[in-house]
Amino acid sequence: MPGPIDLHTHSSVSDGTESPAELVQAAVVAGLGTVGLTDHDTTAGWQEAFAAASGTGLCVIPGMELSTRFGWKSVHLLAYLIDPLDEGILSETARIREGRMSRAEHIVRRISEDYDLSWDDVLAQTGVGATIGRPHIADALVARGLVADRSAAFESILHPRSGYFEPHYAPDPLDAVRLVVAAGGAPVLAHPGTRTREDVMPEVKVAALADAGLFGLEIHHRDNSVAGTKRLYELAEKYDLAITGSSDYHGVGKPNRLAENVTTPEVLEKLLSCTSGSQPFYG
Ligand code: AMP
Ligand code: FE
Ligand code: FE
Ligand code: ZN
């Protein structure tokens, strides 16, 4: 489809603020040719997005942003065109979502010792069946008038050094790459260079991921730093990894705007040719 290609967005099925149908409408209004729906650890929004795209001319690439962890660092892995019914994907994402739920309850229990915030406040901000995360706790803090917006929440009460934070279960990135490939999908490391050059994943680990079938690196993303981006270009070149770009749109939950970063048609074509788990939806 002609028009910009934005391969990383979130709906209210995870921590975006728009339903999958509203997100598709926003993509059409923004003039996108192709949008990737990549909610955290779930494919639950795909069908609604497909239905909403029907007749609009928009192409929807179904995907997911898998939570993984390397040491103490959270690593996000975009998984495009996987088989959503693959047993490995289903069991691992269920495990991650359960871990996220108990972790969110623990965080809220601790916050509630110091602030007027209840678990029900958080559930009121979370769609039924949605993958829960700190953004939903942030929205509850905003609704209680304790912080101004999500960003303020992340900089204060939800910050890893606030004393309320705890991590959740997540698989190693190598296991996650293998899982995505086995489900017929293409794995891409999301925003992998947000800090210093030294903070980018060690080369031996990138090499192992590439060996296991890593498709690409999301280099064009607002969170990648100048130093991180430089390092990512070197790694992409050396390990023959595709380069993607995306907005990581979360509706009003983040300042990121649709199509602020984009992926080339050539990379999209390559992505389509090396995946078999599911099909894009041509609306
Ligand atoms: P969690 O996975 O529960 O630890 O929460 C991380 C999620 O919070 C990420 O997916 C981001 O989309 C979101 N997030 C991180 N920092 C911010 C921020 N400053 N403002 C809004 N959302 C954020
Ligand atoms: Fe998010
Ligand atoms: Fe992410
Ligand atoms: Zn994302």
PDB file of C-alpha atoms in Angstrom, residues 105-238:
ATOM      1  CA  GLU A 105      -0.705  -5.861  42.480  1.00  0.00           C
ATOM      2  CA  HIS A 106       2.497  -5.872  44.548  1.00  0.00           C
ATOM      3  CA  ILE A 107       3.506  -2.428  43.297  1.00  0.00           C
ATOM      4  CA  VAL A 108       0.049  -1.021  44.046  1.00  0.00           C
ATOM      5  CA  ARG A 109      -0.020  -2.616  47.508  1.00  0.00           C
ATOM      6  CA  ARG A 110       3.232  -0.852  48.343  1.00  0.00           C
ATOM      7  CA  ILE A 111       2.117   2.476  46.869  1.00  0.00           C
ATOM      8  CA  SER A 112      -1.159   2.246  48.811  1.00  0.00           C
ATOM      9  CA  GLU A 113       0.799   2.247  52.072  1.00  0.00           C
ATOM     10  CA  ASP A 114       1.874   5.818  51.294  1.00  0.00           C
ATOM     11  CA  TYR A 115      -0.771   7.162  48.908  1.00  0.00           C
ATOM     12  CA  ASP A 116      -4.530   7.028  48.513  1.00  0.00           C
ATOM     13  CA  LEU A 117      -4.565   4.462  45.698  1.00  0.00           C
ATOM     14  CA  SER A 118      -6.367   1.126  45.509  1.00  0.00           C
ATOM     15  CA  TRP A 119      -6.143  -1.903  43.238  1.00  0.00           C
ATOM     16  CA  ASP A 120      -9.698  -1.123  42.069  1.00  0.00           C
ATOM     17  CA  ASP A 121      -8.485   2.332  40.940  1.00  0.00           C
ATOM     18  CA  VAL A 122      -5.962   0.574  38.696  1.00  0.00           C
ATOM     19  CA  LEU A 123      -8.435  -1.987  37.382  1.00  0.00           C
ATOM     20  CA  ALA A 124     -10.754   0.906  36.462  1.00  0.00           C
ATOM     21  CA  GLN A 125      -8.007   2.151  34.107  1.00  0.00           C
ATOM     22  CA  THR A 126      -7.319  -1.268  32.573  1.00  0.00           C
ATOM     23  CA  GLY A 127      -9.389  -2.757  29.758  1.00  0.00           C
ATOM     24  CA  VAL A 128     -10.845  -6.211  30.409  1.00  0.00           C
ATOM     25  CA  GLY A 129      -8.196  -8.749  29.451  1.00  0.00           C
ATOM     26  CA  ALA A 130      -5.644  -6.031  28.623  1.00  0.00           C
ATOM     27  CA  THR A 131      -1.960  -6.618  29.359  1.00  0.00           C
ATOM     28  CA  ILE A 132      -1.435  -4.606  32.532  1.00  0.00           C
ATOM     29  CA  GLY A 133       1.611  -2.418  33.107  1.00  0.00           C
ATOM     30  CA  ARG A 134       2.881   0.598  34.944  1.00  0.00           C
ATOM     31  CA  PRO A 135       1.007   2.919  32.518  1.00  0.00           C
ATOM     32  CA  HIS A 136      -2.308   1.714  34.025  1.00  0.00           C
ATOM     33  CA  ILE A 137      -1.029   2.440  37.522  1.00  0.00           C
ATOM     34  CA  ALA A 138       0.076   5.843  36.186  1.00  0.00           C
ATOM     35  CA  ASP A 139      -3.435   6.520  34.869  1.00  0.00           C
ATOM     36  CA  ALA A 140      -4.887   5.611  38.270  1.00  0.00           C
ATOM     37  CA  LEU A 141      -2.448   7.996  39.980  1.00  0.00           C
ATOM     38  CA  VAL A 142      -3.545  10.728  37.541  1.00  0.00           C
ATOM     39  CA  ALA A 143      -7.236   9.972  38.201  1.00  0.00           C
ATOM     40  CA  ARG A 144      -6.544  10.294  41.945  1.00  0.00           C
ATOM     41  CA  GLY A 145      -4.880  13.666  41.320  1.00  0.00           C
ATOM     42  CA  LEU A 146      -1.570  12.416  42.713  1.00  0.00           C
ATOM     43  CA  VAL A 147       0.435  13.191  39.535  1.00  0.00           C
ATOM     44  CA  ALA A 148      -0.211  15.351  36.463  1.00  0.00           C
ATOM     45  CA  ASP A 149       0.231  12.761  33.717  1.00  0.00           C
ATOM     46  CA  ARG A 150       1.831   9.409  32.826  1.00  0.00           C
ATOM     47  CA  SER A 151       5.258  10.963  32.323  1.00  0.00           C
ATOM     48  CA  ALA A 152       5.187  12.577  35.747  1.00  0.00           C
ATOM     49  CA  ALA A 153       4.197   9.220  37.269  1.00  0.00           C
ATOM     50  CA  PHE A 154       7.117   7.467  35.569  1.00  0.00           C
ATOM     51  CA  GLU A 155       9.514  10.136  36.788  1.00  0.00           C
ATOM     52  CA  SER A 156       8.337   9.821  40.391  1.00  0.00           C
ATOM     53  CA  ILE A 157       6.300   7.037  42.004  1.00  0.00           C
ATOM     54  CA  LEU A 158       6.765   4.498  39.179  1.00  0.00           C
ATOM     55  CA  HIS A 159      10.477   5.127  38.674  1.00  0.00           C
ATOM     56  CA  PRO A 160      12.643   2.012  39.253  1.00  0.00           C
ATOM     57  CA  ARG A 161      14.452   3.862  42.047  1.00  0.00           C
ATOM     58  CA  SER A 162      11.278   5.032  43.795  1.00  0.00           C
ATOM     59  CA  GLY A 163      11.182   2.054  46.135  1.00  0.00           C
ATOM     60  CA  TYR A 164       7.827   0.864  44.794  1.00  0.00           C
ATOM     61  CA  PHE A 165       9.139  -0.735  41.612  1.00  0.00           C
ATOM     62  CA  GLU A 166       9.600  -4.401  40.996  1.00  0.00           C
ATOM     63  CA  PRO A 167      10.262  -6.328  37.763  1.00  0.00           C
ATOM     64  CA  HIS A 168       7.993  -9.009  36.334  1.00  0.00           C
ATOM     65  CA  TYR A 169       8.703 -12.423  34.850  1.00  0.00           C
ATOM     66  CA  ALA A 170      10.077 -12.242  31.313  1.00  0.00           C
ATOM     67  CA  PRO A 171      12.034 -14.770  29.220  1.00  0.00           C
ATOM     68  CA  ASP A 172      15.591 -14.323  27.967  1.00  0.00           C
ATOM     69  CA  PRO A 173      15.689 -12.533  24.576  1.00  0.00           C
ATOM     70  CA  LEU A 174      17.319 -15.579  22.956  1.00  0.00           C
ATOM     71  CA  ASP A 175      14.466 -17.852  24.020  1.00  0.00           C
ATOM     72  CA  ALA A 176      11.999 -15.212  22.828  1.00  0.00           C
ATOM     73  CA  VAL A 177      13.662 -14.937  19.395  1.00  0.00           C
ATOM     74  CA  ARG A 178      13.514 -18.728  19.030  1.00  0.00           C
ATOM     75  CA  LEU A 179       9.858 -18.711  20.049  1.00  0.00           C
ATOM     76  CA  VAL A 180       8.946 -16.030  17.491  1.00  0.00           C
ATOM     77  CA  VAL A 181      10.834 -17.773  14.688  1.00  0.00           C
ATOM     78  CA  ALA A 182       9.200 -21.108  15.571  1.00  0.00           C
ATOM     79  CA  ALA A 183       5.809 -19.363  15.330  1.00  0.00           C
ATOM     80  CA  GLY A 184       6.619 -18.277  11.761  1.00  0.00           C
ATOM     81  CA  GLY A 185       7.271 -14.651  12.739  1.00  0.00           C
ATOM     82  CA  ALA A 186      10.049 -12.102  12.383  1.00  0.00           C
ATOM     83  CA  PRO A 187      11.656 -10.794  15.598  1.00  0.00           C
ATOM     84  CA  VAL A 188      12.958  -7.214  15.785  1.00  0.00           C
ATOM     85  CA  LEU A 189      14.629  -5.644  18.822  1.00  0.00           C
ATOM     86  CA  ALA A 190      12.530  -2.622  19.845  1.00  0.00           C
ATOM     87  CA  HIS A 191      14.306   0.667  20.699  1.00  0.00           C
ATOM     88  CA  PRO A 192      17.586  -1.143  21.511  1.00  0.00           C
ATOM     89  CA  GLY A 193      19.839   1.903  21.923  1.00  0.00           C
ATOM     90  CA  THR A 194      18.222   4.275  24.366  1.00  0.00           C
ATOM     91  CA  ARG A 195      21.298   5.158  26.392  1.00  0.00           C
ATOM     92  CA  THR A 196      25.053   5.006  25.959  1.00  0.00           C
ATOM     93  CA  ARG A 197      27.018   2.921  23.482  1.00  0.00           C
ATOM     94  CA  GLU A 198      28.001   0.600  26.339  1.00  0.00           C
ATOM     95  CA  ASP A 199      24.357   0.117  27.277  1.00  0.00           C
ATOM     96  CA  VAL A 200      23.524  -1.461  23.918  1.00  0.00           C
ATOM     97  CA  MET A 201      23.240  -5.245  24.227  1.00  0.00           C
ATOM     98  CA  PRO A 202      26.707  -6.898  24.174  1.00  0.00           C
ATOM     99  CA  GLU A 203      27.860  -7.953  20.727  1.00  0.00           C
ATOM    100  CA  VAL A 204      28.070 -11.659  21.634  1.00  0.00           C
ATOM    101  CA  LYS A 205      24.415 -11.565  22.626  1.00  0.00           C
ATOM    102  CA  VAL A 206      23.377  -9.751  19.427  1.00  0.00           C
ATOM    103  CA  ALA A 207      25.379 -12.348  17.466  1.00  0.00           C
ATOM    104  CA  ALA A 208      23.514 -15.159  19.240  1.00  0.00           C
ATOM    105  CA  LEU A 209      20.159 -13.519  18.507  1.00  0.00           C
ATOM    106  CA  ALA A 210      21.134 -13.019  14.856  1.00  0.00           C
ATOM    107  CA  ASP A 211      22.154 -16.666  14.677  1.00  0.00           C
ATOM    108  CA  ALA A 212      18.751 -17.660  16.046  1.00  0.00           C
ATOM    109  CA  GLY A 213      16.950 -15.639  13.374  1.00  0.00           C
ATOM    110  CA  LEU A 214      16.699 -12.049  14.600  1.00  0.00           C
ATOM    111  CA  PHE A 215      15.303 -10.088  11.642  1.00  0.00           C
ATOM    112  CA  GLY A 216      16.130  -6.532  12.542  1.00  0.00           C
ATOM    113  CA  LEU A 217      16.807  -3.597  14.819  1.00  0.00           C
ATOM    114  CA  GLU A 218      14.369  -0.752  15.375  1.00  0.00           C
ATOM    115  CA  ILE A 219      16.926   2.001  14.872  1.00  0.00           C
ATOM    116  CA  HIS A 220      14.589   4.834  13.928  1.00  0.00           C
ATOM    117  CA  HIS A 221      12.788   5.383  17.235  1.00  0.00           C
ATOM    118  CA  ARG A 222      12.664   8.542  19.338  1.00  0.00           C
ATOM    119  CA  ASP A 223      14.054   6.795  22.435  1.00  0.00           C
ATOM    120  CA  ASN A 224      17.318   5.713  20.761  1.00  0.00           C
ATOM    121  CA  SER A 225      20.185   8.039  21.657  1.00  0.00           C
ATOM    122  CA  VAL A 226      22.770   9.380  19.184  1.00  0.00           C
ATOM    123  CA  ALA A 227      25.464   7.099  20.632  1.00  0.00           C
ATOM    124  CA  GLY A 228      23.114   4.111  20.737  1.00  0.00           C
ATOM    125  CA  THR A 229      22.028   4.687  17.134  1.00  0.00           C
ATOM    126  CA  LYS A 230      25.643   4.784  15.949  1.00  0.00           C
ATOM    127  CA  ARG A 231      26.357   1.459  17.650  1.00  0.00           C
ATOM    128  CA  LEU A 232      23.165  -0.088  16.237  1.00  0.00           C
ATOM    129  CA  TYR A 233      24.174   0.820  12.675  1.00  0.00           C
ATOM    130  CA  GLU A 234      27.480  -1.024  13.205  1.00  0.00           C
ATOM    131  CA  LEU A 235      25.687  -4.105  14.538  1.00  0.00           C
ATOM    132  CA  ALA A 236      23.070  -4.062  11.751  1.00  0.00           C
ATOM    133  CA  GLU A 237      25.814  -3.949   9.160  1.00  0.00           C
ATOM    134  CA  LYS A 238      27.952  -6.650  10.750  1.00  0.00           C
TER     135      LYS A 238
END
